[in-house]
Structure formats: structure tokens, C-alpha cells
Coordinates of C-alpha atoms in Angstrom, one line a residue:
M285 CA 87.3 116.4 97.2
N286 CA 87.6 118.9 93.9
K287 CA 90.6 116.6 91.7
T288 CA 89.6 115.4 89.2
F289 CA 90.0 111.7 89.1
L290 CA 90.3 109.1 85.9
Q291 CA 89.9 105.5 86.5
F292 CA 91.0 102.5 83.7
G293 CA 88.8 99.9 84.7
C294 CA 85.4 99.6 86.8
G295 CA 85.4 95.9 87.7
N296 CA 84.6 93.6 90.7
M297 CA 87.3 96.2 92.8
G298 CA 87.4 99.5 91.2
G299 CA 83.5 99.3 91.6
A300 CA 83.4 98.6 94.7
M301 CA 86.5 101.2 95.4
L302 CA 84.2 103.8 93.2
K303 CA 80.9 102.7 95.5
G304 CA 83.3 103.5 98.3
W305 CA 84.1 107.1 97.3
L306 CA 80.3 108.2 96.2
G307 CA 79.0 106.8 99.2
G308 CA 81.6 108.7 101.2
G309 CA 80.1 111.6 99.7
Y310 CA 82.8 112.9 97.0
A311 CA 80.9 114.3 94.0
P312 CA 80.1 112.1 91.1
E313 CA 81.0 114.5 88.5
I314 CA 84.9 114.6 89.6
F315 CA 84.9 110.8 87.9
T316 CA 85.6 109.6 84.7
I317 CA 85.4 106.4 84.0
V318 CA 87.1 104.2 80.6
D319 CA 86.1 100.7 80.9
P320 CA 84.9 99.2 77.4
Y321 CA 83.0 96.2 79.3
L322 CA 81.1 98.3 81.8
K323 CA 78.0 99.1 80.4
V324 CA 76.3 101.3 82.9
A325 CA 77.7 103.8 85.2
P326 CA 76.6 105.0 88.7
E327 CA 74.7 108.3 87.9
G328 CA 76.7 111.4 87.6
T329 CA 80.0 110.2 86.7
R330 CA 81.5 109.8 83.2
L331 CA 81.4 106.8 81.3
L332 CA 84.0 106.0 78.2
G333 CA 84.9 103.4 76.6
S334 CA 88.2 104.1 75.8
A335 CA 90.3 106.8 76.9
P336 CA 89.5 109.9 76.5
E337 CA 90.9 112.9 73.6
G338 CA 92.4 116.1 73.9
E339 CA 91.9 115.5 77.6
G340 CA 95.8 116.6 80.1
A341 CA 96.7 115.0 82.8
F342 CA 94.2 113.9 85.7
D343 CA 95.2 115.0 89.3
V344 CA 94.1 111.0 90.3
V345 CA 94.5 108.5 88.4
L346 CA 93.3 104.8 89.1
L347 CA 94.6 101.6 87.4
G348 CA 92.0 99.3 87.8
F349 CA 92.4 96.4 85.5
K350 CA 94.0 93.4 84.7
P351 CA 98.3 92.9 86.1
Q352 CA 98.2 91.4 82.5
Q353 CA 96.7 94.2 81.1
L354 CA 99.3 97.0 82.0
P355 CA 102.2 96.4 78.7
D356 CA 99.0 97.1 76.0
A357 CA 97.6 100.1 78.7
V358 CA 100.0 102.2 79.0
A359 CA 100.3 104.1 75.7
S360 CA 96.5 104.7 76.5
V361 CA 97.0 106.0 79.9
R362 CA 100.4 107.5 79.9
P363 CA 98.7 110.6 78.6
F364 CA 96.6 111.5 81.9
V365 CA 99.7 111.2 84.1
G366 CA 101.9 114.1 84.4
T367 CA 104.1 115.8 87.0
N368 CA 100.8 116.8 89.4
T369 CA 98.8 113.5 89.4
L370 CA 98.6 110.6 92.4
L371 CA 98.9 107.3 90.5
L372 CA 97.2 104.8 92.8
S373 CA 97.4 100.9 91.3
I374 CA 95.1 98.1 92.3
L375 CA 97.4 95.8 90.0
A376 CA 98.6 92.6 91.7
G377 CA 101.6 91.9 91.7
V378 CA 102.7 94.9 89.6
D379 CA 105.8 96.5 92.0
L380 CA 106.6 100.0 92.2
A381 CA 109.4 99.7 89.6
T382 CA 107.8 98.9 87.4
L383 CA 104.8 101.2 88.1
R384 CA 107.7 103.9 87.9
A385 CA 108.7 102.8 84.9
S386 CA 105.9 103.4 82.8
F387 CA 104.4 106.6 84.0
P388 CA 107.9 108.3 84.8
D389 CA 106.0 111.8 85.0
A390 CA 103.9 110.6 88.0
R391 CA 104.1 113.1 91.0
A392 CA 104.0 110.1 92.7
I393 CA 102.7 106.3 92.6
V394 CA 100.6 104.3 95.0
R395 CA 99.9 100.7 95.3
V396 CA 96.4 100.0 97.0
M397 CA 95.4 96.7 98.5
P398 CA 92.0 97.2 99.5
N399 CA 89.0 94.4 99.4
L400 CA 85.4 94.3 98.1
A401 CA 84.3 95.9 101.0
A402 CA 85.6 98.8 100.3
A403 CA 82.2 99.6 99.0
L404 CA 80.7 99.6 102.5
G405 CA 84.0 101.4 104.2
K406 CA 84.9 98.6 105.8
S407 CA 87.9 97.4 103.6
P408 CA 91.5 96.8 105.3
I409 CA 93.8 98.6 102.8
A410 CA 97.3 97.8 102.5
L411 CA 99.6 101.5 101.3
V412 CA 103.3 101.3 99.9
G413 CA 104.1 103.8 97.5
D414 CA 107.0 106.5 96.0
A415 CA 105.0 109.1 97.1
D416 CA 106.2 111.9 99.7
D417 CA 104.5 113.3 103.0
A418 CA 102.3 115.2 100.8
A419 CA 101.1 112.8 98.3
R420 CA 100.8 110.1 101.3
A421 CA 98.3 112.3 103.9
E422 CA 96.7 113.0 99.8
T423 CA 96.1 108.6 99.7
D424 CA 95.1 108.9 103.5
A425 CA 92.4 111.0 102.9
L426 CA 91.3 109.1 99.3
M427 CA 91.3 105.9 101.3
A428 CA 89.5 107.3 104.5
P429 CA 85.9 106.5 103.2
L430 CA 86.8 103.3 102.1
G431 CA 87.9 101.4 105.3
Q432 CA 91.2 101.4 107.5
A433 CA 94.3 102.4 105.4
E434 CA 97.8 100.7 106.5
W435 CA 101.4 101.9 105.3
L436 CA 103.7 99.0 104.9
S437 CA 107.2 99.0 105.9
G438 CA 108.1 97.9 102.9
E439 CA 107.1 96.4 99.4
D440 CA 108.4 93.4 99.9
Q441 CA 105.5 92.7 102.3
M442 CA 102.7 93.7 99.7
D443 CA 102.5 89.9 98.6
L444 CA 101.8 88.8 102.2
V445 CA 99.3 91.4 103.0
T446 CA 97.9 90.7 99.0
A447 CA 97.0 87.4 100.6
L448 CA 95.4 88.3 103.8
A449 CA 93.7 91.2 103.4
G450 CA 92.7 91.0 99.6
S451 CA 92.1 87.3 98.8
G452 CA 91.4 87.0 103.0
P453 CA 87.5 87.7 102.0
A454 CA 87.3 84.5 100.3
F455 CA 89.0 82.7 102.7
V456 CA 86.5 83.8 104.7
Y457 CA 83.4 82.9 102.9
R458 CA 85.0 79.3 102.7
F459 CA 84.8 78.5 106.5
I460 CA 81.3 80.5 106.3
D461 CA 80.5 77.5 103.8
A462 CA 82.2 75.6 105.7
L463 CA 80.4 75.7 109.1
A464 CA 77.2 75.5 107.2
Q465 CA 78.1 72.3 105.4
G466 CA 79.2 71.1 108.5
A467 CA 75.9 71.5 109.9
A468 CA 73.9 70.2 107.2
A469 CA 75.8 66.9 107.3
L470 CA 74.8 67.2 110.8
G471 CA 71.2 66.6 110.5
L472 CA 70.6 70.6 110.2
A473 CA 68.5 72.0 106.8
R474 CA 71.2 73.5 104.6
Q475 CA 69.5 76.7 103.8
Q476 CA 68.9 77.3 107.6
A477 CA 72.7 76.3 108.0
D478 CA 73.5 79.0 105.8
R479 CA 71.4 81.8 107.7
L480 CA 72.9 81.1 110.8
A481 CA 76.3 80.8 109.6
L482 CA 76.2 84.0 108.2
S483 CA 74.5 85.7 110.8
M484 CA 76.9 84.5 113.4
V485 CA 80.0 85.7 111.8
E486 CA 78.3 88.9 110.9
G487 CA 77.9 89.1 114.8
A488 CA 81.3 87.9 115.8
A489 CA 83.5 90.0 113.6
M490 CA 81.3 93.0 114.8
L491 CA 81.8 92.2 118.5
A492 CA 85.5 91.8 117.5
A493 CA 85.9 94.8 115.7
R494 CA 84.2 97.0 118.8
S495 CA 86.1 94.3 121.5
E496 CA 88.9 95.7 123.9
H497 CA 90.1 92.4 123.3
S498 CA 92.0 90.4 121.3
P499 CA 90.2 87.6 118.9
A500 CA 92.4 85.1 121.5
E501 CA 90.9 86.4 124.6
L502 CA 87.3 87.0 123.1
A503 CA 88.0 82.9 121.9
R504 CA 88.9 81.9 125.9
R505 CA 86.0 84.1 127.1
V506 CA 83.5 82.4 125.4
A507 CA 84.5 79.1 126.3
S508 CA 83.7 77.6 129.5
P509 CA 86.5 74.6 130.7
G510 CA 84.7 70.9 130.0
G511 CA 81.7 73.0 127.7
V512 CA 80.5 72.6 124.4
T513 CA 82.0 75.7 123.0
Q514 CA 85.7 73.8 124.5
V515 CA 85.4 70.7 122.8
G516 CA 84.8 72.4 119.2
I517 CA 88.2 74.4 119.8
D518 CA 90.2 71.0 121.4
V519 CA 89.2 70.1 117.9
L520 CA 90.5 72.9 115.6
D521 CA 93.6 73.4 117.8
A522 CA 94.6 69.8 117.9
D523 CA 98.1 69.6 116.8
G524 CA 98.0 73.3 115.7
R525 CA 96.0 71.9 112.5
L526 CA 93.9 75.1 111.9
V527 CA 97.0 77.7 112.4
R528 CA 99.4 75.4 109.3
L529 CA 96.3 75.4 107.3
I530 CA 96.3 79.2 107.1
E531 CA 99.4 79.6 107.4
D532 CA 99.7 77.0 104.1
T533 CA 96.6 78.9 102.6
L534 CA 98.4 82.4 103.1
R535 CA 101.7 81.2 101.9
G536 CA 100.4 79.7 98.8
A537 CA 98.6 83.0 98.0
R538 CA 101.2 85.2 99.3
D539 CA 104.1 82.8 96.5
R540 CA 101.9 82.8 93.7
S541 CA 101.4 86.8 94.3
A542 CA 105.5 86.9 94.4
E543 CA 105.7 84.7 90.9
M544 CA 102.9 87.9 88.8
T545 CA 105.2 90.1 90.3
E546 CA 108.2 88.4 88.5
M547 CA 106.1 87.9 85.8
A548 CA 105.2 91.8 85.3
R549 CA 109.1 92.8 86.1
K550 CA 109.5 90.3 83.1
A551 CA 107.0 92.1 80.7
R552 CA 108.9 95.7 81.0

């Protein structure tokens, strides 16, 4: 990519995306990072503590700070968002209308919801945008080094996808930890339980990603009627408890995302 790229905020998520882009072959020289808290940036990139002075619009601008900081950040960001700028936002809960009102000159605006696996090029990425076909194609190319991008049919789906794809890794990590805790409670050394649980989940995820079968079918194939695995699955499935737990988890995260969206609207 020969475009100029300005990134406001390079915390956990912004840093993961930057690592994914650099790992995907993008030249570090195209990236300017504005982050007053970041002490060191990847070699070859330009790190600034505040917005650059005397520079015009950039080809791509990424908003990577905390959502509640948007009202205070608009004045600093707006000079760099011009009629040829693709504006990318990873601000959870900040809708397209709020972004368009804040940056009316942007050529296109796309909300992006990745997770930290973007650093490895393995993130699911939800996209929704105020963008034409050309801007969508440009966004697809930008997302390719980060993982699997999916355009949503409507912005109303973003809160749920935020819960599933954005927050989902934390839920998986808790499940891995619960597996290890359960094994430790039943007599396995905790550190050994941690290693075995993590290795098992890593292998299972890789197999599922490469398999022609659905996860439900893979679970069926692992279990033999009346066998060890089937007994465990029966416990998980009893009274639909596992599905209800996950549905409640996603509902809570989705509803919080919706609350944040409403708060961002009121702050406009």
C-alpha cells in the first residue's frame, strides 16, 4: 500500500492491527501514529505525542482511542480527514451518523470490529460503512492481512457482532480457564491443567477451522454413544444450560454496546 496512514491511538487493539499490517508486508514508513502514552512504536513508523502540524489530509485515518474521547478528539483529527480520506473507526458504540457528523468531509467511513488476533492475521472482522463499492474494496484490501472480514447487512447488527467477535476471545479465555480450574479441582496440578487445556483448545480450533464439518458435527464425531465424551456433552447440554449461558452472555455484552451507542449519540 502506497497510501499515507494516520492512526490516532495505538493501544491493545490499535497495536494489534498495526502489527498485523506490518506482518502482512505494509511498509512501516506509511504509518504515522499519534499516541501520547505510547513510548515505543514499531521500527520505521513515525510516533508523535500529538497531531502533526502543518500537514494536510491523509489517505487513511484510523480512530483507535477510547470511544468516550471522541468529542474532545474531533478538533484534533478533523484537519486530517479530507474528501479523499477513508476513515476507519474501531470505537465501540459510536455509530456512523455520529462519525459522519464529526467528520463530514470524509470520502467514506467504515466501522471496524476486529479482535486482538488481528496481530496474527486471524481475527474475524465485522464491517459496516458509509462507503461506495470502491471504498469497500479498499477496506477489504486493508483488512486482508488482519483476518476474515465480513460486511454486515445493517449497522443494527454491530452491537451483537461486537459481543460475539470483539468480546468473544475473553469468553473463550474464561472457558479455557474454567476447564483448567475444573481439572485442578479434580486432582490435576494446576499448571499442568493450564497447559493441557490451552493446547487442547488450540488444536481443536485449528481442526474446526480446516474441517468441512460444522462444530456441532465435529462434536458428534468425537463422542461415541455411551462413551466418556458423550457423558460430558450430556452434562453441558442438560436443560440447554450451555446455550442459555452463552445467549445470556452475548445478550449482556450486546446490550452494553447498545448503551454505549446511545451515550455517544447524546454526546454529539
